[in-house]
Short mmCIF file of C-alpha atoms and ligand atoms in Angstrom, two decimals:
data_model
loop_
_atom_site.label_atom_id
_atom_site.label_comp_id
_atom_site.label_asym_id
_atom_site.label_seq_id
_atom_site.Cartn_x
_atom_site.Cartn_y
_atom_site.Cartn_z
CA MET P 1 0.13 0.05 0.10
CA ARG P 2 1.51 3.45 -1.00
CA LYS P 3 2.20 5.98 1.71
CA LYS P 4 0.24 9.18 2.28
CA ILE P 5 2.79 11.93 2.57
CA VAL P 6 2.29 15.65 3.52
CA ALA P 7 5.78 17.31 3.20
CA GLY P 8 6.67 20.96 3.81
CA ASN P 9 9.12 22.86 1.80
CA TRP P 10 10.31 25.89 3.79
CA LYS P 11 12.36 27.15 1.03
CA MET P 12 14.80 29.93 2.21
CA ASN P 13 12.87 31.05 5.10
CA LEU P 14 13.41 31.01 8.90
CA ASP P 15 16.64 31.56 10.75
CA TYR P 16 17.71 29.00 13.36
CA ALA P 17 15.68 30.06 16.36
CA GLU P 18 12.43 30.54 14.06
CA GLY P 19 13.00 27.10 12.55
CA VAL P 20 13.31 25.30 15.83
CA SER P 21 10.19 26.99 17.17
CA LEU P 22 7.92 26.66 14.18
CA PHE P 23 8.80 22.77 14.15
CA SER P 24 8.26 21.97 17.77
CA GLU P 25 4.82 23.67 17.25
CA ILE P 26 4.23 21.48 14.32
CA VAL P 27 5.50 18.46 16.12
CA ASN P 28 3.19 19.14 19.25
CA MET P 29 0.20 19.64 17.05
CA ILE P 30 0.37 16.59 15.17
CA ARG P 31 1.86 14.15 17.50
CA ASP P 32 -0.27 11.17 17.90
CA GLU P 33 -2.56 12.00 14.84
CA GLN P 34 -0.90 10.37 12.36
CA LYS P 35 -2.34 6.83 11.20
CA GLY P 36 -1.29 3.88 9.34
CA THR P 37 1.05 4.54 6.29
CA GLN P 38 0.97 8.49 6.66
CA VAL P 39 4.02 10.53 6.96
CA ALA P 40 4.54 14.09 7.65
CA VAL P 41 7.99 15.42 6.39
CA ILE P 42 9.48 18.92 6.86
CA CYS P 43 12.17 19.71 4.18
CA ALA P 44 14.09 22.39 5.70
CA PRO P 45 17.11 24.64 4.88
CA TYR P 46 20.58 22.74 6.02
CA ILE P 47 21.39 24.49 8.86
CA HIS P 48 18.06 23.25 10.84
CA LEU P 49 18.58 19.46 9.61
CA ASN P 50 20.58 18.48 12.43
CA SER P 51 18.51 19.87 15.27
CA LEU P 52 15.00 19.09 13.44
CA ALA P 53 15.91 15.42 13.07
CA LYS P 54 16.86 15.15 16.79
CA LEU P 55 13.15 17.03 17.65
CA GLY P 56 11.21 15.24 15.17
CA GLY P 57 11.31 11.60 16.48
CA THR P 58 8.88 9.37 14.92
CA THR P 59 6.29 12.21 14.43
CA VAL P 60 7.88 14.14 11.95
CA LYS P 61 10.49 13.05 9.50
CA ILE P 62 13.26 15.58 7.79
CA GLY P 63 14.16 16.21 4.43
CA ALA P 64 16.68 18.57 2.81
CA GLN P 65 15.68 20.81 -0.25
CA ASN P 66 18.49 19.87 -2.80
CA CYS P 67 21.90 17.78 -2.82
CA HIS P 68 24.79 17.76 -5.12
CA GLN P 69 25.38 15.12 -7.55
CA ASN P 70 28.84 13.85 -6.11
CA GLU P 71 29.67 12.15 -3.14
CA SER P 72 32.34 14.45 -1.91
CA GLY P 73 34.96 16.74 -3.23
CA ALA P 74 36.20 20.17 -4.11
CA PHE P 75 32.64 21.68 -4.67
CA THR P 76 32.89 24.85 -2.43
CA GLY P 77 29.46 25.47 -0.78
CA GLU P 78 27.84 22.40 -1.80
CA ILE P 79 26.28 19.65 0.32
CA SER P 80 26.29 16.06 -0.19
CA ALA P 81 23.49 13.33 0.17
CA LYS P 82 25.61 11.58 2.54
CA MET P 83 26.04 14.85 4.83
CA ILE P 84 22.32 14.91 4.63
CA GLN P 85 21.74 11.21 5.51
CA SER P 86 24.47 11.59 8.39
CA VAL P 87 22.33 13.91 10.27
CA GLY P 88 19.29 11.93 10.38
CA CYS P 89 17.40 12.88 7.17
CA GLU P 90 15.40 10.45 5.36
CA TYR P 91 14.02 12.61 2.49
CA VAL P 92 15.57 15.05 -0.16
CA ILE P 93 13.63 17.11 -2.77
CA ILE P 94 15.17 16.67 -6.20
CA GLY P 95 14.12 18.93 -9.17
CA HIS P 96 11.91 21.62 -7.47
CA SER P 97 10.79 23.86 -10.20
CA GLU P 98 12.78 27.00 -8.55
CA ARG P 99 16.07 24.70 -9.02
CA ARG P 100 14.99 23.89 -12.30
CA GLN P 101 14.60 27.53 -13.23
CA TYR P 102 17.02 29.69 -10.94
CA PHE P 103 19.89 27.11 -10.96
CA ALA P 104 19.37 25.59 -14.48
CA GLU P 105 19.11 22.03 -13.27
CA SER P 106 18.75 19.64 -16.25
CA ASP P 107 16.90 16.42 -16.36
CA ALA P 108 20.30 14.46 -16.66
CA LEU P 109 21.62 16.42 -13.52
CA LEU P 110 18.49 15.54 -11.42
CA LEU P 111 19.14 11.95 -12.40
CA GLU P 112 22.37 11.88 -10.95
CA LYS P 113 21.05 13.76 -8.01
CA THR P 114 18.59 11.10 -7.71
CA ASN P 115 20.90 8.33 -7.82
CA ILE P 116 23.07 9.72 -5.29
CA ALA P 117 20.27 10.27 -2.86
CA LEU P 118 18.97 6.53 -3.39
CA LYS P 119 22.78 5.44 -2.82
CA ASN P 120 22.71 7.34 0.32
CA ASN P 121 19.45 5.95 1.69
CA LEU P 122 17.50 9.18 1.27
CA THR P 123 13.99 9.20 -0.26
CA PRO P 124 13.97 11.50 -3.35
CA ILE P 125 10.63 13.76 -3.56
CA PHE P 126 11.34 14.20 -7.25
CA CYS P 127 9.44 17.28 -8.68
CA ILE P 128 7.85 17.61 -12.15
CA GLY P 129 5.52 19.89 -13.75
CA GLU P 130 4.69 22.36 -16.53
CA THR P 131 4.69 26.13 -17.09
CA LEU P 132 1.76 28.31 -17.57
CA ASP P 133 2.52 28.27 -21.28
CA GLU P 134 2.90 24.66 -21.44
CA ARG P 135 -0.48 24.26 -19.65
CA ASN P 136 -2.23 26.75 -22.05
CA ASN P 137 -0.92 25.53 -25.18
CA GLY P 138 -1.73 21.97 -24.40
CA SER P 139 1.61 20.47 -24.22
CA TYR P 140 1.65 19.54 -20.55
CA PHE P 141 1.66 15.96 -20.76
CA ASP P 142 4.37 15.95 -23.15
CA VAL P 143 6.28 17.99 -20.84
CA ILE P 144 5.56 15.64 -17.97
CA LYS P 145 6.38 12.84 -19.95
CA SER P 146 9.76 14.02 -20.98
CA GLN P 147 10.58 15.05 -17.31
CA LEU P 148 9.87 11.47 -16.13
CA THR P 149 11.96 10.00 -19.04
CA HIS P 150 14.90 11.92 -18.77
CA GLY P 151 14.71 12.30 -15.12
CA VAL P 152 13.79 9.15 -13.32
CA PHE P 153 12.71 6.48 -15.85
CA ALA P 154 16.20 5.48 -16.52
CA LEU P 155 16.31 4.11 -12.91
CA SER P 156 15.82 0.43 -12.37
CA ALA P 157 12.43 -0.65 -11.04
CA ALA P 158 14.17 -1.38 -7.53
CA ASP P 159 15.33 1.85 -7.27
CA PHE P 160 12.39 3.61 -8.86
CA ALA P 161 10.18 2.21 -6.38
CA LYS P 162 12.03 3.96 -3.69
CA VAL P 163 11.12 7.56 -5.25
CA VAL P 164 8.16 9.79 -4.52
CA LEU P 165 7.03 12.16 -7.00
CA ALA P 166 5.53 15.56 -6.61
CA TYR P 167 3.43 17.15 -9.50
CA GLU P 168 3.74 20.63 -9.05
CA PRO P 169 2.25 22.83 -11.77
CA VAL P 170 4.62 25.83 -11.72
CA TRP P 171 1.69 28.16 -12.34
CA ALA P 172 0.20 26.98 -9.10
CA ILE P 173 3.47 27.34 -6.96
CA GLY P 174 3.37 30.35 -4.61
CA THR P 175 0.63 32.30 -6.71
CA GLY P 176 -2.60 31.19 -4.71
CA LEU P 177 -3.69 29.64 -8.11
CA THR P 178 -4.27 25.97 -7.11
CA ALA P 179 -4.85 23.35 -9.71
CA SER P 180 -8.77 22.11 -9.58
CA SER P 181 -8.83 18.52 -7.92
CA ALA P 182 -10.03 17.37 -11.63
CA GLN P 183 -6.82 19.17 -13.16
CA ALA P 184 -4.75 17.69 -10.56
CA GLN P 185 -6.02 14.24 -10.55
CA GLU P 186 -5.87 14.22 -14.56
CA VAL P 187 -2.25 14.61 -14.43
CA HIS P 188 -1.71 12.27 -11.45
CA ALA P 189 -3.68 9.48 -13.30
CA PHE P 190 -1.49 10.18 -16.39
CA ILE P 191 1.78 9.74 -14.45
CA ARG P 192 0.61 6.74 -12.68
CA ASN P 193 -0.22 5.38 -16.16
CA GLU P 194 3.23 6.14 -17.35
CA ILE P 195 4.63 4.29 -14.39
CA ALA P 196 2.87 1.28 -15.34
CA VAL P 197 4.08 1.47 -18.77
CA GLN P 198 7.42 1.76 -17.86
CA TYR P 199 7.69 -0.22 -14.60
CA GLY P 200 4.44 -2.48 -14.53
CA ALA P 201 1.10 -2.09 -12.48
CA GLU P 202 2.32 -3.22 -9.23
CA VAL P 203 5.05 -0.64 -9.11
CA ALA P 204 2.65 2.00 -10.54
CA GLU P 205 0.27 1.21 -7.83
CA ASN P 206 2.84 1.41 -4.81
CA THR P 207 4.33 4.78 -6.11
CA SER P 208 3.06 7.93 -4.03
CA ILE P 209 2.24 10.91 -6.08
CA LEU P 210 2.18 14.30 -4.03
CA TYR P 211 0.41 17.37 -5.32
CA GLY P 212 2.06 20.63 -4.86
CA GLY P 213 1.03 24.26 -5.52
CA SER P 214 -0.88 26.35 -3.37
CA CYS P 215 -2.15 23.53 -1.02
CA ASN P 216 -3.68 24.90 2.05
CA PRO P 217 -6.03 23.56 4.83
CA LYS P 218 -9.30 24.54 2.60
CA ASN P 219 -8.37 22.79 -0.46
CA ALA P 220 -6.58 19.85 0.82
CA ALA P 221 -9.28 17.69 1.45
CA GLU P 222 -10.73 17.58 -2.03
CA LEU P 223 -7.36 17.29 -3.61
CA PHE P 224 -6.17 14.50 -1.28
CA ALA P 225 -9.42 12.76 -1.69
CA GLN P 226 -8.70 11.99 -5.51
CA ASN P 227 -7.73 8.43 -6.28
CA ASP P 228 -4.26 9.12 -7.68
CA ILE P 229 -3.20 11.71 -5.19
CA ASP P 230 -1.57 10.50 -2.21
CA GLY P 231 -0.66 13.98 -0.06
CA GLY P 232 1.28 17.30 -0.59
CA LEU P 233 4.20 18.88 -1.26
CA ILE P 234 3.45 22.06 0.73
CA GLY P 235 5.27 25.58 0.48
CA GLY P 236 3.77 28.64 2.17
CA ALA P 237 1.14 27.00 4.39
CA SER P 238 3.97 24.67 5.82
CA LEU P 239 5.47 28.09 7.46
CA LYS P 240 2.34 28.22 9.48
CA SER P 241 1.99 25.76 12.14
CA ARG P 242 -1.58 25.31 12.49
CA ASP P 243 -2.25 25.25 8.67
CA PHE P 244 0.48 22.59 8.07
CA ALA P 245 -1.11 20.65 11.00
CA ASP P 246 -4.31 20.89 9.36
CA ILE P 247 -3.48 19.61 6.00
CA VAL P 248 -1.65 16.67 7.88
CA LYS P 249 -4.92 16.02 9.80
CA THR P 250 -6.65 15.96 6.42
CA PHE P 251 -6.06 12.42 5.70
CA ASN P 252 -8.06 11.62 9.44
CA SER P 253 -11.08 13.60 8.49
C1 LIG R 301 6.53 24.41 -3.56
O1 LIG R 301 7.11 25.22 -3.24
O2 LIG R 301 6.95 23.24 -3.48
C2 LIG R 301 4.94 24.73 -3.20
C3 LIG R 301 4.03 23.86 -3.45
O3 LIG R 301 4.85 26.02 -2.80
P1 LIG R 301 3.34 26.74 -2.31
O4 LIG R 301 2.66 25.73 -1.49
O5 LIG R 301 3.62 27.90 -1.58
O6 LIG R 301 2.44 26.94 -3.76
#
């Protein structure tokens, strides 16, 4: 059975004290609230990871927002998957649209990052999604198929089975424009079908596919009720403890 995941992405926000304070509030609000296959994750800036991994216990898992594609070496300013794993992180976001856009991360590079994350026992949350132009000109299925093909479909079935996907339409990220539940479900079903074609029905059935893009406590229930939506990647709302906790609790209502 696939996991139901709500993962927060704090992006480049919160100094050390603010991060510890927000995280502690979140842990207190959702302790004992999660059932069965449900997982809550906070993907924080690097400076927070060590402390949060200790504070999170079994209630909230910790993720990074990026990693370098190499194991170690002369890459000034970079952080490796091995380092991230060594402080107790279990997840890492790979290929967020902001990394693709502002840091020119290509599908080939993202495949390397996914491989090194898996080698270091991190679960990649691999992001895909179309821009507004691509949505409007009707090429979004092609765009998503291409991101999958060049990004993660080069993995073996055993490795792909460890990946979580996040469908994040770029036009919905941080804009307040959420994809409707029908729009999101249409793409999630398409993605699951592509996985089935590539790896077979069982792998497809067991892959968690999260929705991301202006998800909040008001729209989460309808989105998460869709057959192929297994939770969310949450940006802005993960910076408010009450909102994030309420989105996590959506699975219980
Ligand atoms: C994100 O950055 O992954 C995201 C989904 O942001 P927001 O929820 O703010 O749209």
